[in-house]
Short mmCIF file of C-alpha atoms in Angstrom, two decimals:
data_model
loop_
_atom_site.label_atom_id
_atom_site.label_comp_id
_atom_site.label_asym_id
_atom_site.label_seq_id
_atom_site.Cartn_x
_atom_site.Cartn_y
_atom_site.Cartn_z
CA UNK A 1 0.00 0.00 0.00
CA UNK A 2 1.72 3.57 -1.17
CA UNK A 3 2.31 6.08 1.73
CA UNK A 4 0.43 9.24 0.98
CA UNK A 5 3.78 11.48 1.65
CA UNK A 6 5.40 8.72 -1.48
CA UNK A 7 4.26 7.65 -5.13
CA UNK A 8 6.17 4.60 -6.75
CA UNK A 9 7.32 5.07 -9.70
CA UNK A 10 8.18 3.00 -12.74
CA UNK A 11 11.51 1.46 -13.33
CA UNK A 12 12.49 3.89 -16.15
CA UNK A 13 11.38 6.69 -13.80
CA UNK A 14 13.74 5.40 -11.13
CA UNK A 15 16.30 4.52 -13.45
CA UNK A 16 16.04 8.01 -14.28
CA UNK A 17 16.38 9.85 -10.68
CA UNK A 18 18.76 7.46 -9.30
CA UNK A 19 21.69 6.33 -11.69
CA UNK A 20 22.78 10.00 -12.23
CA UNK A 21 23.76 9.61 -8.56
CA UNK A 22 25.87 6.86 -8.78
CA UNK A 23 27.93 8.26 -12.14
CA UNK A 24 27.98 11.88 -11.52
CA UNK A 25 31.17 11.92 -9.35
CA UNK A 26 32.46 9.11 -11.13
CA UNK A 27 34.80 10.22 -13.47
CA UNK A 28 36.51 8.88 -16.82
CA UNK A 29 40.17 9.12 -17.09
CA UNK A 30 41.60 11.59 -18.99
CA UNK A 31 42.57 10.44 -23.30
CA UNK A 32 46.19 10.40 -23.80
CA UNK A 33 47.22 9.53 -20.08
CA UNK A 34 49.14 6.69 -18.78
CA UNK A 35 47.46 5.22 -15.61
CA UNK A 36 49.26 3.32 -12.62
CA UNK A 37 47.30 1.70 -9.69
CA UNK A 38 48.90 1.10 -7.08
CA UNK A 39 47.31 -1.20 -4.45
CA UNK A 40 48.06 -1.75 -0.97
CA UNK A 41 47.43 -5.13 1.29
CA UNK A 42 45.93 -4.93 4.33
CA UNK A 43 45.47 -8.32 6.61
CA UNK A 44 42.17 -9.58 8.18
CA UNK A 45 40.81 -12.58 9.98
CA UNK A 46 42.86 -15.55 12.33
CA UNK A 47 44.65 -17.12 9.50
CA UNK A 48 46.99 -13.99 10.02
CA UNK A 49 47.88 -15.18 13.26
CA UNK A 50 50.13 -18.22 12.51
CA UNK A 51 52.40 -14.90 10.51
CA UNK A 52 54.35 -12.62 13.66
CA UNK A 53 53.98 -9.40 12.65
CA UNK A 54 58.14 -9.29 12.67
CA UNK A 55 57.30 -10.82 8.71
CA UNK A 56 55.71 -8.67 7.55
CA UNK A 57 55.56 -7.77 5.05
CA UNK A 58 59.35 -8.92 4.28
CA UNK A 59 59.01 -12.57 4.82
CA UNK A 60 59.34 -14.63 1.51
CA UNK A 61 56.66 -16.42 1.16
CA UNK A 62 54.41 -13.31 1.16
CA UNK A 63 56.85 -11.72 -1.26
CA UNK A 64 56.19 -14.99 -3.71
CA UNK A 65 52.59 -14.42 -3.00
CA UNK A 66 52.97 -11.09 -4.37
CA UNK A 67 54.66 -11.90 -7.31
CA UNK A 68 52.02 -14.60 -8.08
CA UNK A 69 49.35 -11.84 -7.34
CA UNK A 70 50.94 -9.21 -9.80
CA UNK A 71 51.28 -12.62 -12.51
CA UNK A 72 47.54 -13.16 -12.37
CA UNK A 73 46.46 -9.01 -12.61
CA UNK A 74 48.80 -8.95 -15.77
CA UNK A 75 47.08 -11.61 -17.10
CA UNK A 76 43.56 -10.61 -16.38
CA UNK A 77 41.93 -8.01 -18.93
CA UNK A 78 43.75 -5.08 -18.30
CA UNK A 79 46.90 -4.37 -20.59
CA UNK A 80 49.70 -3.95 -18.63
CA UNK A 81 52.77 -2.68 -19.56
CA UNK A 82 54.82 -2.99 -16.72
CA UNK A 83 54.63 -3.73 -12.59
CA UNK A 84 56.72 -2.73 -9.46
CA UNK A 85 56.31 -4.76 -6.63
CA UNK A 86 57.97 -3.17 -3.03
CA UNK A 87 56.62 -4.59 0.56
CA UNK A 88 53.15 -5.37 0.18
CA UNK A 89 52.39 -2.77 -2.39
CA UNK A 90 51.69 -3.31 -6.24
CA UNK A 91 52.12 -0.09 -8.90
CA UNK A 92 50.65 -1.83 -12.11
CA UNK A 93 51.53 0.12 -15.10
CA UNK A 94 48.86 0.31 -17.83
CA UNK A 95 49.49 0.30 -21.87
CA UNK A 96 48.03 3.47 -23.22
CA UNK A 97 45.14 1.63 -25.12
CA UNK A 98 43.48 1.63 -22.09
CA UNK A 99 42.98 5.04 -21.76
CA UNK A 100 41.77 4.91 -25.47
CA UNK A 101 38.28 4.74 -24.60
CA UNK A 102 35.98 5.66 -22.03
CA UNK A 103 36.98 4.10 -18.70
CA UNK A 104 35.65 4.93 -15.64
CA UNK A 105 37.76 5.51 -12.40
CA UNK A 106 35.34 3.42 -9.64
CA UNK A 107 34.93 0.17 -12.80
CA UNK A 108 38.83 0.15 -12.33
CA UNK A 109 39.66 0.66 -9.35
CA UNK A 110 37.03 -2.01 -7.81
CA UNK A 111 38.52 -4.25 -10.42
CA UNK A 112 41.66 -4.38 -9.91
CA UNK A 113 41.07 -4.27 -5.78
CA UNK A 114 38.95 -7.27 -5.86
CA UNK A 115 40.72 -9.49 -8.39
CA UNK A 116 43.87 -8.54 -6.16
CA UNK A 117 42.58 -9.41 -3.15
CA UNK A 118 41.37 -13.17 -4.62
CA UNK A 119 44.92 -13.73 -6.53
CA UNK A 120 46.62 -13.00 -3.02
CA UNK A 121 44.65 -15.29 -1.05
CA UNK A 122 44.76 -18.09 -3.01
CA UNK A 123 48.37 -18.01 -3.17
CA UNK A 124 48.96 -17.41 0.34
CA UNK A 125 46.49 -18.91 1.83
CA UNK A 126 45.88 -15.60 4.31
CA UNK A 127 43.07 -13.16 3.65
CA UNK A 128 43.93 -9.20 2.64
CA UNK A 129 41.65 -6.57 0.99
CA UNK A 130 43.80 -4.42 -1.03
CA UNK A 131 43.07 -0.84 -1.18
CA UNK A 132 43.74 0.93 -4.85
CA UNK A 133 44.65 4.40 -5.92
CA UNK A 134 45.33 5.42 -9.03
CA UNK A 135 47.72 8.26 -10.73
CA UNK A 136 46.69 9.94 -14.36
CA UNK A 137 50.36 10.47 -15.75
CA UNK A 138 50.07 13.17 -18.44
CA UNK A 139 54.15 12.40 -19.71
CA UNK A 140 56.75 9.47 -19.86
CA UNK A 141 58.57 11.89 -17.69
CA UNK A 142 55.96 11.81 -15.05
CA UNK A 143 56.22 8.38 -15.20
CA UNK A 144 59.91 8.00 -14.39
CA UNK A 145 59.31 10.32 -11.87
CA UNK A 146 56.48 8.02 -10.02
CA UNK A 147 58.85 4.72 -10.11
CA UNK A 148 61.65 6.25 -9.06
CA UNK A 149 59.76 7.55 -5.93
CA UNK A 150 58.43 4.33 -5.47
CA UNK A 151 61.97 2.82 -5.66
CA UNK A 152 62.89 5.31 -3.08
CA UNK A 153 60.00 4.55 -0.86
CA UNK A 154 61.08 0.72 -1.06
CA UNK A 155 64.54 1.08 0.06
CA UNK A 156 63.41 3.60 3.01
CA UNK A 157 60.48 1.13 4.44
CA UNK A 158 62.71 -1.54 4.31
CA UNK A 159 65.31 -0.13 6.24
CA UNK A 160 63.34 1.93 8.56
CA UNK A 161 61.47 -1.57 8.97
CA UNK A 162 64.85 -3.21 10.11
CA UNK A 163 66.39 -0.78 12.27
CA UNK A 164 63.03 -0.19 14.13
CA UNK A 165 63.28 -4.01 14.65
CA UNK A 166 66.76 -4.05 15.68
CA UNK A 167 66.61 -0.90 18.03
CA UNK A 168 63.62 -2.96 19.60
CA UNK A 169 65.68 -6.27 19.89
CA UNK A 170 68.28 -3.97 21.69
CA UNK A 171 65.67 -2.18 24.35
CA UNK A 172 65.04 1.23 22.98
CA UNK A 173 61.85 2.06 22.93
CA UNK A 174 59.29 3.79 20.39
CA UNK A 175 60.11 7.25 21.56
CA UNK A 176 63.65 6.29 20.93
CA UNK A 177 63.13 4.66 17.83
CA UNK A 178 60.90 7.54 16.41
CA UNK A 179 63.64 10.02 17.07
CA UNK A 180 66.51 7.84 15.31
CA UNK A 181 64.90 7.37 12.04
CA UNK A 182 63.19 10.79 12.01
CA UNK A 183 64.86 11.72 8.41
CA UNK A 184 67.25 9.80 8.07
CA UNK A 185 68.95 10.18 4.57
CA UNK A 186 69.89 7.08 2.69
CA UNK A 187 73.53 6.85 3.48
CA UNK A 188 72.25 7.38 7.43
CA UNK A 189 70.56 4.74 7.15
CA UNK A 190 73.29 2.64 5.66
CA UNK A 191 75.76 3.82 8.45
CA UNK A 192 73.13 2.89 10.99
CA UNK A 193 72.41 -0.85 9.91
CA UNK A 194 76.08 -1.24 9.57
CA UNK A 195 76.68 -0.11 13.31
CA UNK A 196 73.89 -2.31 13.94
CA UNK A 197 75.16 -5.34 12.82
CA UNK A 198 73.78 -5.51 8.99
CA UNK A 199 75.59 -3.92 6.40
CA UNK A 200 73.55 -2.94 3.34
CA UNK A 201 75.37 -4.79 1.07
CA UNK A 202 74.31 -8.04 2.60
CA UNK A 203 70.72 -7.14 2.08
CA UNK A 204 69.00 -9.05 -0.69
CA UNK A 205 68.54 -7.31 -3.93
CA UNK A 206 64.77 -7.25 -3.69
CA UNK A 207 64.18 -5.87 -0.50
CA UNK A 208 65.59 -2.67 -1.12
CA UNK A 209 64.97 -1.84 -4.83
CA UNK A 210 61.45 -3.78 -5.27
CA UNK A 211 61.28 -6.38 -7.41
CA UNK A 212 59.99 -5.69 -11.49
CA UNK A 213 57.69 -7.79 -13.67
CA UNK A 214 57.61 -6.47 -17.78
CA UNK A 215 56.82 -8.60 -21.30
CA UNK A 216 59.70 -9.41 -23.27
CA UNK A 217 59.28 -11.24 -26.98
CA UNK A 218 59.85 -14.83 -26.55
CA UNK A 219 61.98 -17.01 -28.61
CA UNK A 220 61.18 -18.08 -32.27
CA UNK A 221 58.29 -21.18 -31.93
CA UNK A 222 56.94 -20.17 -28.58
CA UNK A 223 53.45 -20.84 -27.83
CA UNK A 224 52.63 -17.38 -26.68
CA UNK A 225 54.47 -14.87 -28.47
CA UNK A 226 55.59 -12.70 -25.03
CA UNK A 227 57.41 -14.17 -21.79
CA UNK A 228 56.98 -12.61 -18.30
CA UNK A 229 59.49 -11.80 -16.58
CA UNK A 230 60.02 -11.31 -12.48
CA UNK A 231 63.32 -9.21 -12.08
CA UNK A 232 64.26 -9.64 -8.44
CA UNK A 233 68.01 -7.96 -9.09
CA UNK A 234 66.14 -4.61 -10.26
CA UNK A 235 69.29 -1.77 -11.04
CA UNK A 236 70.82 0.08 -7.78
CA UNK A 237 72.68 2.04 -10.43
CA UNK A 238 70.66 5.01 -11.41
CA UNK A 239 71.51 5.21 -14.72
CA UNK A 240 70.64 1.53 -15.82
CA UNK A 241 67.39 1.62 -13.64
CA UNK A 242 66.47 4.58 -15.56
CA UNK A 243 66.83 2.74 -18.92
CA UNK A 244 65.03 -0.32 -17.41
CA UNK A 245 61.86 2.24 -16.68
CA UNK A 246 62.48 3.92 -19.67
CA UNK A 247 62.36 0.43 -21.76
CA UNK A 248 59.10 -0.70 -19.86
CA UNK A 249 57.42 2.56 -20.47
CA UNK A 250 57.98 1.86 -24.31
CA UNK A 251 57.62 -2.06 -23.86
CA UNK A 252 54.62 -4.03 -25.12
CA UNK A 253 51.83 -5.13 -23.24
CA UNK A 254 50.06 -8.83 -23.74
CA UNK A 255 47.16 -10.41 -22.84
CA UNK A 256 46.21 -14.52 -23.24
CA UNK A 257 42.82 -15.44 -25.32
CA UNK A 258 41.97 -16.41 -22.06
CA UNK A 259 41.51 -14.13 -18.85
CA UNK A 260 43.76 -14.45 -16.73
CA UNK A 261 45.19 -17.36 -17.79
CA UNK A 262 48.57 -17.92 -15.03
CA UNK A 263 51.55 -17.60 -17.69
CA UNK A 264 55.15 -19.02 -16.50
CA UNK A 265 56.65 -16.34 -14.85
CA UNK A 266 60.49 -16.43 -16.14
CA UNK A 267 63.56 -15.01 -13.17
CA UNK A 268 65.89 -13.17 -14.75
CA UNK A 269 67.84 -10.33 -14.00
CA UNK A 270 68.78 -9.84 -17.95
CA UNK A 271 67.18 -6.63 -19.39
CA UNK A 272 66.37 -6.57 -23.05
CA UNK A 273 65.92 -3.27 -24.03
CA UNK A 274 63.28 -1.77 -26.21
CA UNK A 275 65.20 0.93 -27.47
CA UNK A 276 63.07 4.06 -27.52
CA UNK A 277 63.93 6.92 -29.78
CA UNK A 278 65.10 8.53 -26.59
CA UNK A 279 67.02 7.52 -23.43
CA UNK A 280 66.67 9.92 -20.25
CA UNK A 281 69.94 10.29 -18.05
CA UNK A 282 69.60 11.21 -14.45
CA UNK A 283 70.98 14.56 -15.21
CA UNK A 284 68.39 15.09 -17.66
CA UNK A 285 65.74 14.26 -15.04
CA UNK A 286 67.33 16.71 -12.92
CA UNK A 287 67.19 19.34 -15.50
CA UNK A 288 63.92 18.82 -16.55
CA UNK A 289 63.96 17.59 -20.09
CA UNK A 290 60.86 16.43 -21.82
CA UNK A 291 61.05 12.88 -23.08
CA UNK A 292 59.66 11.37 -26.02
CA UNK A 293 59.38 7.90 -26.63
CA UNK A 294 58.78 5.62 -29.29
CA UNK A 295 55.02 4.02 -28.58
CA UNK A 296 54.67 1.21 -30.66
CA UNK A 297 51.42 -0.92 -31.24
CA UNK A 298 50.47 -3.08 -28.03
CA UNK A 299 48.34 -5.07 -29.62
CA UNK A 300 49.37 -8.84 -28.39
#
């Protein structure tokens, strides 16, 4: 029975009234952008328990689960050109044809989120949500710019991380702790894990420059015509990380006739360059140069 202060309406009527509500602050990406997302684990429910929270996120097993995760997403139906994996943080780099068309921001974001969140857990057996947040890049230069300040953040969580944990081991507490990493530089932060017992040339590879995953054309007679690669020995020279970047920015994209169908992922710490028309130096990044690139089709 209809409330006199309310008249039902038809389902175009409603259609109408309400769906402008849900797209009106929805947004499309801009044309002519390149977009990263960049999600974030976060850990829920008792399996977590069995996994001290001195892992985390460092321990290898979650790293591997990571590396599966970022596998599956590249896979899925989203062309991606490229993916930086540091702690328990993903920065999936997307080819340019997907900002070709209309996309919407929430249809990607929830997309990418949830199928995260599903990969992870079934290859770690541990429950996360990821959150997502995404970055509208309007240059290749911008681009260098965001993974080499992801880079940075990698190497300065990691060893933050550590000496927090050994301070701790050694009695000082959080008020102690807080004040001693309080901005530290990089090479502060090498002298202090040295004093502390763990020089940064004994840490692994991956730990403190992320680890990479990027398409590179497989050999003659392959059954797929692209190979993924995990690169766990990503640069610590600036120069050859910024041709790595560079290269990946350039690089194809693939994706399977099926959906994320789980491709081999290949180790290797070999780069094979896709020589763009232009390679960026540090100094150049300094200055400000523009870049310009060599975008060839991405069609796999």
């Amino acid at each position: 029975m209809n409330s006199p202060e309310y008249s039902i309406l038809t389902l175009g009527e409603y259609q109408r009234l309400c769906d402008r509500f849900e797209k009106v602050n929805d947004g499309y990406f801009l044309p002519d952008t390149r977009i990263v997302v960049r999600i974030d684990a976060h850990r829920f429910g008792p399996k977590w328990e069995n996994v001290p929270d001195f892992d985390y996120p460092f321990d290898e097993s979650i790293r591997e689960a990571l590396i599966k995760t970022a596998g599956r997403l590249m896979t899925l139906d989203l062309r991606v050109s490229y993916c930086f994996i540091h702690g328990d943080e993903i920065s999936l780099l997307l080819d340019p044809l997907e900002t070709a068309g209309l996309r919407r921001r929430a249809k990607l974001v929830s997309h990418v989120a949830s199928a995260g969140s599903v990969f992870f857990t079934e290859a770690f057996g541990a429950p996360v949500f990821f959150r997502a947040k995404v970055s509208e890049l309007p240059s290749d230069r911008h681009l260098l710019d965001y993974f080499f300040w992801q880079r940075k953040v990698a190497r300065r969580n990691y060893v933050s991380r550590t000496i927090s944990q050994l301070l701790t081991a050694g009695g000082a507490d959080e008020v102690e702790i807080s004040k001693t990493i309080a901005g530290l530089t990089e090479e502060g932060g090498a002298e202090l894990l040295a004093k502390l017992g763990l020089p940064i040339e004994s840490v692994k590879s991956d730990l403190l420059y992320g680890i990479g995953l990027y398409w590179q054309v497989a050999p003659t007679g392959s059954q797929i015509p692209f190979n993924l690669i995990c690169n766990r020995s990503l640069p610590d020279n600036d120069s050859a990380y910024c041709e790595l970047i560079s290269s990946c920015i350039a690089g194809p994209s693939y994706l399977p006739e099926l959906p994320g169908l789980e491709i081999p992922i290949t180790e290797s710490a070999v780069f094979k360059a896709v020589s763009p028309t232009k390679k960026l130096s540090p100094k150049a990044l300094k200055a400000g140069s523009s870049v310009k690139f060599r975008l060839g089709s991405r069609k796999g």
